[in-house]
Amino acid sequence: MSAEPAPAAERVRIRVPAGLKVESGLEARLAIDITPKEAIPRQSLVMIRGLPASVTLSAGHVFDSGVWAVRPTDLPTLKIATRPSSFARSELTISLVTLDGEILGNAQLSLAIASRPPAVAVAPAPPSPPAATPTAAASAPRPSIRIHSGSELEEILVLMQKGDENMRDGKVNAARLFYTYAAEKGWAEAALAVAATYDEIELSRLKIIGGVEANADLARQWYERAQIMGAKAADERLQRLSQR
């Protein structure tokens, strides 16, 4: 009797460089390699947490929480672009996540965004840059939201995008509805977003004033659900709720 294949969580490996240094105003390749390719589920996304607000990626979708969702098929050409005069250090967490919220693999990467050195009239030729040849800041890629019909993951991205748009417009009840639909499809970030629509502190942070009542009990219920589904931010917010 032949042995059953190992679960994807035991077979998938995410490889990234230990560190990445990018000069402000330039772009560089963000090398993420997941192997073996045949073990990557068709309905999965690469979630990237910890990117500074001054950074954009050449593909994917960024949620209001700052988490980027990128298709595995976009990884070979994925680039990171920084704004001019930006400076930051950040620890990135890169995860391969299935539709039901299962994390199949994690990797850590240290990102450093450094200011560009001033021009010198007479100086020896500078050393070659460490990775991809940078281009001018004017050509830095804008976030590309590649959403197409046909799969449940794509539908989730649309629902999350609609929820984010309604939250920015102050339409909390409408946003909550979109987030709830996405959460019912098993998306942990959506459950976290639903909880935030009941959380007094999050509503205040988003400058939602009047017309919406916070509900600590419902916020706790949804944070607990998000926690079970694997949303790391839920731990901190549950602890914050318990201190009120």
Short mmCIF file of C-alpha atoms in Angstrom, two decimals:
data_model
loop_
_atom_site.label_atom_id
_atom_site.label_comp_id
_atom_site.label_asym_id
_atom_site.label_seq_id
_atom_site.Cartn_x
_atom_site.Cartn_y
_atom_site.Cartn_z
CA MET A 1 0.00 0.00 0.00
CA SER A 2 1.52 3.31 -1.09
CA ALA A 3 1.95 6.10 1.43
CA GLU A 4 -0.39 9.09 1.22
CA PRO A 5 1.20 12.36 0.05
CA ALA A 6 2.27 14.72 2.82
CA PRO A 7 -0.06 17.65 3.55
CA ALA A 8 0.75 20.90 1.75
CA ALA A 9 1.70 22.51 5.07
CA GLU A 10 4.56 19.99 5.40
CA ARG A 11 5.74 20.24 1.80
CA VAL A 12 5.70 23.97 1.00
CA ARG A 13 8.82 26.01 1.66
CA ILE A 14 9.09 29.80 1.32
CA ARG A 15 12.55 31.13 0.55
CA VAL A 16 13.45 34.82 0.87
CA PRO A 17 16.72 36.69 1.39
CA ALA A 18 17.60 37.36 5.03
CA GLY A 19 17.56 41.08 4.33
CA LEU A 20 16.73 43.58 1.61
CA LYS A 21 18.08 47.13 1.40
CA VAL A 22 16.42 49.61 -0.98
CA GLU A 23 17.36 53.24 -1.56
CA SER A 24 14.48 55.67 -1.16
CA GLY A 25 12.80 56.64 -4.42
CA LEU A 26 13.96 53.49 -6.18
CA GLU A 27 12.66 49.99 -6.79
CA ALA A 28 14.11 46.51 -6.39
CA ARG A 29 13.13 42.90 -6.91
CA LEU A 30 11.34 41.32 -3.94
CA ALA A 31 12.51 37.73 -4.28
CA ILE A 32 10.01 35.23 -2.88
CA ASP A 33 10.35 31.61 -3.98
CA ILE A 34 7.84 28.93 -2.96
CA THR A 35 8.73 25.33 -3.63
CA PRO A 36 7.72 22.88 -4.88
CA LYS A 37 5.46 24.70 -7.32
CA GLU A 38 3.08 21.75 -7.69
CA ALA A 39 2.33 21.88 -3.94
CA ILE A 40 0.94 25.42 -4.09
CA PRO A 41 -2.88 25.21 -3.88
CA ARG A 42 -4.71 26.84 -6.77
CA GLN A 43 -6.83 28.87 -4.36
CA SER A 44 -4.17 30.51 -2.22
CA LEU A 45 -2.55 33.89 -1.74
CA VAL A 46 0.76 35.17 -0.47
CA MET A 47 0.10 37.56 2.43
CA ILE A 48 2.82 40.12 3.21
CA ARG A 49 2.65 41.89 6.56
CA GLY A 50 4.86 44.68 7.86
CA LEU A 51 5.44 46.76 4.73
CA PRO A 52 5.73 50.48 5.59
CA ALA A 53 3.10 52.83 4.17
CA SER A 54 5.81 54.44 1.99
CA VAL A 55 6.22 51.17 0.07
CA THR A 56 4.17 49.74 -2.80
CA LEU A 57 4.36 46.49 -4.71
CA SER A 58 4.15 46.00 -8.46
CA ALA A 59 1.26 43.53 -8.10
CA GLY A 60 -1.38 42.58 -5.59
CA HIS A 61 -3.94 44.28 -3.38
CA VAL A 62 -3.36 46.19 -0.16
CA PHE A 63 -6.04 46.11 2.53
CA ASP A 64 -6.72 49.01 4.89
CA SER A 65 -4.90 47.01 7.57
CA GLY A 66 -1.71 47.41 5.51
CA VAL A 67 -1.51 43.72 4.61
CA TRP A 68 -0.73 42.94 0.97
CA ALA A 69 -2.27 39.97 -0.85
CA VAL A 70 -0.31 38.74 -3.88
CA ARG A 71 -1.04 35.86 -6.24
CA PRO A 72 1.68 33.20 -6.31
CA THR A 73 1.82 33.56 -10.09
CA ASP A 74 2.93 37.20 -9.68
CA LEU A 75 5.97 36.36 -7.54
CA PRO A 76 8.56 35.88 -10.35
CA THR A 77 8.28 39.55 -11.37
CA LEU A 78 7.30 41.13 -8.04
CA LYS A 79 9.05 44.41 -7.27
CA ILE A 80 9.07 46.75 -4.31
CA ALA A 81 9.05 50.54 -4.84
CA THR A 82 9.74 53.27 -2.28
CA ARG A 83 8.86 56.94 -2.16
CA PRO A 84 11.58 59.60 -2.35
CA SER A 85 12.97 60.81 0.99
CA SER A 86 11.53 57.83 2.86
CA PHE A 87 13.43 55.95 5.55
CA ALA A 88 12.28 52.88 7.44
CA ARG A 89 13.25 49.55 8.91
CA SER A 90 10.69 46.78 9.12
CA GLU A 91 10.38 43.06 9.69
CA LEU A 92 8.21 41.45 7.02
CA THR A 93 6.20 38.28 7.54
CA ILE A 94 5.45 36.43 4.31
CA SER A 95 2.84 33.66 4.44
CA LEU A 96 1.20 31.32 1.96
CA VAL A 97 -2.47 31.15 3.00
CA THR A 98 -5.32 29.00 1.69
CA LEU A 99 -8.91 30.11 1.24
CA ASP A 100 -9.96 28.68 4.60
CA GLY A 101 -7.23 30.61 6.39
CA GLU A 102 -4.73 27.76 6.81
CA ILE A 103 -1.14 29.00 6.83
CA LEU A 104 0.99 26.63 4.77
CA GLY A 105 4.32 28.34 5.32
CA ASN A 106 5.98 31.43 6.75
CA ALA A 107 9.17 33.36 6.13
CA GLN A 108 10.77 36.46 7.67
CA LEU A 109 12.62 39.24 5.85
CA SER A 110 14.30 42.37 7.23
CA LEU A 111 13.63 45.42 5.06
CA ALA A 112 15.74 48.58 5.23
CA ILE A 113 14.91 51.72 3.25
CA ALA A 114 17.90 54.05 3.20
CA SER A 115 18.27 57.61 2.00
CA ARG A 116 20.19 58.07 -1.23
CA PRO A 117 23.75 59.39 -0.80
CA PRO A 118 24.32 62.99 -2.01
CA ALA A 119 25.90 63.51 -5.40
CA VAL A 120 29.64 64.18 -5.37
CA ALA A 121 31.33 66.18 -8.13
CA VAL A 122 34.52 64.15 -8.17
CA ALA A 123 34.49 60.67 -6.73
CA PRO A 124 35.41 57.13 -7.64
CA ALA A 125 32.77 55.04 -9.33
CA PRO A 126 30.28 53.77 -6.75
CA PRO A 127 29.88 50.02 -6.23
CA SER A 128 27.21 48.25 -8.19
CA PRO A 129 23.81 48.04 -6.48
CA PRO A 130 23.19 44.70 -4.70
CA ALA A 131 20.19 43.47 -6.64
CA ALA A 132 18.01 44.62 -9.49
CA THR A 133 19.01 47.72 -11.46
CA PRO A 134 16.94 50.59 -10.01
CA THR A 135 14.90 52.97 -12.13
CA ALA A 136 13.81 56.53 -11.56
CA ALA A 137 11.17 57.17 -8.91
CA ALA A 138 8.83 58.59 -11.53
CA SER A 139 8.53 55.13 -13.03
CA ALA A 140 7.91 53.36 -9.71
CA PRO A 141 4.97 51.01 -10.13
CA ARG A 142 1.60 51.83 -8.61
CA PRO A 143 -0.27 49.08 -6.75
CA SER A 144 -1.90 46.85 -9.34
CA ILE A 145 -5.18 45.27 -8.20
CA ARG A 146 -5.66 42.29 -10.47
CA ILE A 147 -9.19 41.16 -9.83
CA HIS A 148 -11.00 38.91 -12.28
CA SER A 149 -14.16 36.89 -12.00
CA GLY A 150 -14.09 33.14 -11.78
CA SER A 151 -12.71 32.03 -8.40
CA GLU A 152 -13.70 32.45 -4.79
CA LEU A 153 -10.42 34.14 -3.94
CA GLU A 154 -11.07 36.80 -6.52
CA GLU A 155 -14.56 37.32 -5.11
CA ILE A 156 -13.06 37.77 -1.64
CA LEU A 157 -10.69 40.46 -2.90
CA VAL A 158 -13.62 42.30 -4.51
CA LEU A 159 -15.64 42.08 -1.27
CA MET A 160 -12.72 43.37 0.79
CA GLN A 161 -12.09 46.20 -1.64
CA LYS A 162 -15.76 47.24 -1.50
CA GLY A 163 -15.66 47.07 2.27
CA ASP A 164 -12.56 49.26 2.41
CA GLU A 165 -14.14 51.80 0.05
CA ASN A 166 -17.29 52.05 2.17
CA MET A 167 -15.25 52.43 5.37
CA ARG A 168 -13.30 55.30 3.83
CA ASP A 169 -16.63 56.94 2.97
CA GLY A 170 -17.89 56.46 6.51
CA LYS A 171 -20.53 53.91 5.46
CA VAL A 172 -19.81 51.45 8.25
CA ASN A 173 -22.98 49.36 7.92
CA ALA A 174 -22.36 48.78 4.21
CA ALA A 175 -18.69 47.99 4.82
CA ARG A 176 -19.62 45.54 7.57
CA LEU A 177 -21.88 43.69 5.14
CA PHE A 178 -19.10 43.24 2.56
CA TYR A 179 -16.61 42.17 5.25
CA THR A 180 -19.11 39.67 6.65
CA TYR A 181 -19.63 38.09 3.24
CA ALA A 182 -15.86 37.69 2.88
CA ALA A 183 -15.53 36.32 6.42
CA GLU A 184 -18.21 33.73 5.72
CA LYS A 185 -15.96 32.50 2.93
CA GLY A 186 -13.24 31.85 5.47
CA TRP A 187 -11.03 34.94 5.15
CA ALA A 188 -9.37 35.83 8.46
CA GLU A 189 -8.65 39.46 7.56
CA ALA A 190 -12.36 39.91 6.83
CA ALA A 191 -13.36 38.67 10.28
CA LEU A 192 -10.86 41.13 11.77
CA ALA A 193 -12.40 43.92 9.69
CA VAL A 194 -15.93 43.02 10.87
CA ALA A 195 -14.74 43.18 14.48
CA ALA A 196 -13.27 46.64 13.86
CA THR A 197 -16.69 47.94 12.78
CA TYR A 198 -17.90 47.20 16.34
CA ASP A 199 -14.73 48.30 18.14
CA GLU A 200 -14.95 51.79 19.66
CA ILE A 201 -11.21 52.41 19.46
CA GLU A 202 -10.99 51.32 15.81
CA LEU A 203 -14.00 53.42 14.86
CA SER A 204 -12.40 56.40 16.57
CA ARG A 205 -9.08 55.76 14.84
CA LEU A 206 -10.90 55.72 11.49
CA LYS A 207 -12.64 58.99 12.50
CA ILE A 208 -16.10 57.45 12.27
CA ILE A 209 -18.21 59.88 14.27
CA GLY A 210 -21.95 59.57 14.85
CA GLY A 211 -24.51 57.21 13.35
CA VAL A 212 -22.68 54.03 14.41
CA GLU A 213 -22.78 52.44 17.84
CA ALA A 214 -19.86 50.40 19.08
CA ASN A 215 -20.60 46.99 20.60
CA ALA A 216 -17.83 45.47 22.69
CA ASP A 217 -19.51 42.05 22.89
CA LEU A 218 -19.85 41.72 19.12
CA ALA A 219 -16.33 43.08 18.64
CA ARG A 220 -15.01 40.39 20.99
CA GLN A 221 -16.96 37.64 19.22
CA TRP A 222 -15.58 38.62 15.84
CA TYR A 223 -12.02 39.09 17.16
CA GLU A 224 -12.20 35.60 18.66
CA ARG A 225 -13.38 34.24 15.32
CA ALA A 226 -10.56 36.09 13.53
CA GLN A 227 -8.10 34.67 16.07
CA ILE A 228 -9.25 31.12 15.37
CA MET A 229 -8.94 31.78 11.65
CA GLY A 230 -5.33 32.90 12.09
CA ALA A 231 -5.42 36.73 12.18
CA LYS A 232 -2.45 37.67 14.38
CA ALA A 233 -3.71 41.19 15.12
CA ALA A 234 -6.75 39.70 16.87
CA ASP A 235 -4.64 38.72 19.91
CA GLU A 236 -3.63 42.30 20.67
CA ARG A 237 -7.13 43.67 20.12
CA LEU A 238 -8.73 41.04 22.35
CA GLN A 239 -6.27 41.95 25.07
CA ARG A 240 -7.13 45.61 24.61
CA LEU A 241 -10.85 44.87 24.92
CA SER A 242 -10.30 42.94 28.14
CA GLN A 243 -8.60 45.98 29.70
CA ARG A 244 -11.59 48.26 29.29
#
